[in-house]
Short mmCIF file of C-alpha atoms in Angstrom, two decimals:
data_model
loop_
_atom_site.label_atom_id
_atom_site.label_comp_id
_atom_site.label_asym_id
_atom_site.label_seq_id
_atom_site.Cartn_x
_atom_site.Cartn_y
_atom_site.Cartn_z
CA MET A 1 29.81 -6.01 129.65
CA VAL A 2 30.35 -9.89 128.98
CA GLY A 3 27.29 -10.99 127.90
CA VAL A 4 26.02 -11.99 130.84
CA LYS A 5 22.21 -11.71 130.69
CA SER A 6 21.36 -12.51 134.35
CA ASN A 7 22.90 -13.51 137.37
CA SER A 8 23.33 -17.48 138.47
CA LEU A 9 25.50 -17.35 141.57
CA PRO A 10 25.00 -19.03 144.74
CA LEU A 11 22.35 -16.92 147.02
CA GLY A 12 24.71 -16.54 151.15
CA LYS A 13 23.62 -14.90 154.49
CA LEU A 14 23.90 -12.17 153.32
CA SER A 15 21.97 -11.86 150.34
CA GLY A 16 19.15 -9.72 150.87
CA ARG A 17 15.85 -9.96 150.43
CA HIS A 18 15.13 -8.50 146.28
CA ALA A 19 18.02 -10.78 145.46
CA PHE A 20 16.55 -13.72 147.60
CA VAL A 21 13.22 -13.06 145.37
CA GLU A 22 14.76 -12.92 142.12
CA LYS A 23 16.74 -15.43 142.32
CA LEU A 24 12.79 -17.27 142.89
CA LYS A 25 11.94 -15.60 139.47
CA GLU A 26 15.23 -16.65 137.59
CA LEU A 27 14.92 -20.33 138.80
CA SER A 28 10.59 -19.99 137.45
CA LEU A 29 8.70 -21.15 141.31
CA ASP A 30 5.43 -20.61 141.62
CA PHE A 31 4.44 -17.69 144.91
CA GLU A 32 2.65 -15.71 146.12
CA GLU A 33 3.74 -12.14 147.35
CA SER A 34 2.35 -13.30 150.39
CA GLU A 35 4.62 -15.62 151.61
CA ILE A 36 7.24 -13.60 150.55
CA ASN A 37 8.43 -12.72 154.33
CA GLU A 38 8.25 -16.27 155.42
CA LEU A 39 10.28 -17.37 152.90
CA PHE A 40 12.84 -14.97 153.10
CA ALA A 41 12.63 -16.38 156.34
CA LYS A 42 13.11 -19.27 156.08
CA PHE A 43 16.08 -18.76 153.75
CA LYS A 44 17.39 -16.35 156.48
CA VAL A 45 17.73 -18.70 158.93
CA LEU A 46 18.93 -21.76 155.46
CA ALA A 47 21.38 -19.47 154.97
CA ASP A 48 23.10 -19.60 158.52
CA LYS A 49 23.76 -22.51 158.03
CA LYS A 50 25.46 -22.80 155.22
CA ASN A 51 28.31 -21.77 153.77
CA GLU A 52 26.55 -20.98 149.49
CA VAL A 53 22.66 -21.86 148.90
CA THR A 54 22.43 -23.57 146.22
CA ASP A 55 19.63 -23.14 143.67
CA ALA A 56 18.94 -26.93 144.80
CA ASP A 57 18.68 -24.92 148.16
CA ILE A 58 16.23 -23.53 146.51
CA ARG A 59 14.15 -25.35 145.36
CA ALA A 60 14.15 -27.14 147.97
CA LEU A 61 13.16 -24.87 150.58
CA ILE A 62 9.75 -24.21 148.35
CA ALA A 63 8.84 -27.18 147.76
CA GLY A 64 8.76 -27.62 151.46
CA THR A 65 6.54 -24.62 152.30
CA THR A 66 4.06 -24.62 149.06
CA VAL A 67 2.37 -27.71 150.59
CA GLU A 68 2.69 -27.08 154.20
CA ASN A 69 -0.19 -28.03 156.32
CA PRO A 70 -0.34 -25.08 159.06
CA GLU A 71 -4.06 -27.25 160.41
CA GLY A 72 -2.59 -29.26 163.57
CA PHE A 73 0.42 -30.24 164.96
CA HIS A 74 3.82 -30.65 163.32
CA PHE A 75 7.94 -31.14 164.00
CA ASN A 76 9.22 -28.99 166.74
CA ASP A 77 12.46 -30.56 167.95
CA LEU A 78 14.24 -33.71 169.25
CA GLN A 79 16.93 -35.32 171.91
CA LEU A 80 17.97 -38.57 171.07
CA THR A 81 19.43 -40.17 174.93
CA THR A 82 21.39 -43.72 174.51
CA ASN A 83 20.46 -45.82 176.82
CA ASP A 84 22.77 -48.81 179.37
CA ASP A 85 21.74 -51.16 177.81
CA HIS A 86 22.69 -49.65 173.91
CA THR A 87 19.14 -48.70 173.19
CA ILE A 88 17.75 -44.98 172.36
CA THR A 89 14.88 -42.80 174.03
CA ALA A 90 13.73 -40.52 171.18
CA ASP A 91 11.76 -37.53 173.31
CA VAL A 92 10.16 -35.84 169.94
CA GLN A 93 8.33 -32.11 170.29
CA LEU A 94 5.32 -31.12 168.34
CA ILE A 95 3.73 -28.13 168.01
CA ASN A 96 0.49 -26.55 166.37
CA GLY A 97 -0.16 -23.13 165.79
CA ASP A 98 -1.04 -21.77 169.19
CA GLY A 99 2.06 -22.61 169.80
CA GLU A 100 0.73 -25.56 172.07
CA THR A 101 3.56 -28.17 172.36
CA VAL A 102 3.15 -31.76 173.35
CA ASN A 103 6.37 -34.54 174.23
CA CYS A 104 6.06 -38.13 173.22
CA VAL A 105 9.02 -40.19 174.61
CA ALA A 106 9.87 -43.70 173.58
CA GLU A 107 12.42 -46.02 172.88
CA GLY A 108 13.93 -48.17 169.97
CA LYS A 109 16.48 -50.63 169.29
CA GLY A 110 17.64 -47.84 166.84
CA SER A 111 17.49 -44.10 166.44
CA VAL A 112 14.77 -44.42 163.97
CA GLU A 113 12.65 -46.82 165.30
CA ALA A 114 12.66 -44.62 168.87
CA ILE A 115 11.16 -41.56 167.47
CA PHE A 116 8.85 -43.73 164.85
CA ASN A 117 7.59 -45.31 168.31
CA ALA A 118 6.68 -42.03 170.14
CA ILE A 119 5.57 -40.60 166.36
CA ASP A 120 3.30 -43.37 167.23
CA GLN A 121 2.40 -42.89 170.50
CA PHE A 122 0.95 -39.56 170.00
CA PHE A 123 -1.38 -40.00 167.34
CA ASN A 124 -2.64 -44.12 168.55
CA GLN A 125 -3.47 -45.65 165.76
CA SER A 126 -2.78 -48.57 163.01
CA VAL A 127 0.44 -48.00 161.45
CA GLN A 128 2.43 -49.97 159.17
CA LEU A 129 5.50 -48.76 157.84
CA LEU A 130 6.10 -50.01 154.00
CA ALA A 131 9.50 -48.24 153.30
CA TYR A 132 11.90 -45.57 154.17
CA ASN A 133 14.29 -44.10 152.34
CA ILE A 134 17.08 -41.13 152.41
CA GLU A 135 18.51 -39.25 149.25
CA ALA A 136 20.72 -36.35 148.86
CA VAL A 137 18.77 -32.91 148.12
CA THR A 138 21.61 -31.08 147.72
CA ASP A 139 26.24 -31.65 146.71
CA GLY A 140 28.07 -31.51 149.95
CA ILE A 141 28.92 -32.26 153.34
CA ASP A 142 26.37 -29.49 154.21
CA SER A 143 23.50 -30.89 152.01
CA GLN A 144 20.29 -31.24 153.51
CA ALA A 145 18.19 -34.58 153.58
CA ARG A 146 15.05 -35.95 152.30
CA VAL A 147 14.10 -38.43 154.27
CA LEU A 148 11.12 -40.62 151.72
CA VAL A 149 8.26 -42.92 153.79
CA ALA A 150 5.52 -45.27 153.11
CA VAL A 151 3.10 -45.88 155.46
CA GLU A 152 -0.18 -48.03 155.17
CA ASN A 153 -3.42 -47.50 157.65
CA THR A 154 -4.14 -50.79 158.75
CA ASP A 155 -7.24 -49.94 159.00
CA THR A 156 -8.83 -49.60 155.60
CA ASP A 157 -5.33 -50.79 153.90
CA THR A 158 -4.57 -47.10 152.03
CA ILE A 159 -1.16 -46.51 151.50
CA PHE A 160 -0.11 -42.84 152.49
CA ASN A 161 3.86 -41.37 150.72
CA SER A 162 5.13 -38.28 152.26
CA SER A 163 8.66 -36.81 152.78
CA GLY A 164 10.38 -34.16 154.99
CA ILE A 165 13.38 -32.31 154.57
CA ASP A 166 16.41 -31.62 156.65
CA PHE A 167 19.93 -31.07 157.05
CA ASP A 168 19.37 -34.13 160.39
CA VAL A 169 18.66 -37.05 158.62
CA LEU A 170 16.23 -37.78 161.77
CA LYS A 171 14.57 -34.74 162.11
CA ALA A 172 13.22 -35.41 157.85
CA SER A 173 12.66 -38.56 159.45
CA ALA A 174 10.48 -37.23 162.00
CA ILE A 175 9.17 -35.02 159.80
CA ALA A 176 7.95 -37.72 156.81
CA TYR A 177 6.22 -40.16 159.69
CA ILE A 178 4.62 -37.06 160.80
CA HIS A 179 3.22 -36.20 158.20
CA ALA A 180 2.24 -39.69 157.13
CA ASN A 181 0.67 -40.33 160.32
CA THR A 182 -1.40 -37.21 159.93
CA PHE A 183 -3.15 -37.71 156.72
CA VAL A 184 -4.49 -41.62 158.45
CA GLN A 185 -5.69 -39.28 161.12
CA LYS A 186 -7.64 -37.67 158.05
CA GLU A 187 -8.87 -40.34 156.03
CA ASN A 188 -10.12 -41.76 159.25
CA ALA A 189 -12.11 -39.09 160.65
CA GLY A 190 -13.31 -39.02 156.45
CA GLU A 191 -11.49 -35.49 155.26
CA ILE A 192 -9.44 -37.52 152.79
CA GLY A 193 -10.03 -39.99 150.03
CA HIS A 194 -7.76 -43.00 148.98
CA GLN A 195 -3.73 -43.27 147.76
CA VAL A 196 -2.21 -39.41 148.78
CA SER A 197 0.98 -38.52 148.83
CA TYR A 198 2.51 -35.46 151.19
CA ARG A 199 5.87 -34.49 150.21
CA ASP A 200 8.42 -32.25 151.09
CA LEU A 201 7.18 -30.90 154.49
CA PRO A 202 10.00 -28.75 155.13
CA ALA A 203 10.89 -28.71 159.26
CA ASN A 204 9.25 -25.16 161.56
CA ASN A 205 12.48 -24.56 163.29
#
């Protein structure tokens, strides 16, 4: 009646599957019909955390899912403890597709260092962190954070870039670093070539 041809309003926790799919089409995002149930489940988790799910949130959600690596172990959760000497202990939990979990515990001078030290214990390979950056995916106090890391496989001098998205910047950091290490592991096993980037990996919880 007022000349608006499409509904571009943000989605929310009451939005249904049909509205979600229509939003994906409106944003011209690539997805397969077989992915809808998984994508909608991730959207509902996101909607429970935010009053409004913006177009940028949806794009971040889809970007993360479409490049997710289902093989091997991936990030599940983490806990941090402040010690009496002001160091931080990180307990990072990883889980694979069969539901098998492993906990890696390490200390660091700060939260990120402790998390990365714990992940290093799990992979046990020669990796040097070259860059670590944080950027906001969306606006507002409840915005998602994207962490970008660059690591070097010191055995081959190959540099890998990766990123992780989560509301918690420390979880996003763990996701990015885990998948960067996954690529180093794959290179060492002869499964991939050089100069590969793995971007926008989501949390799996």
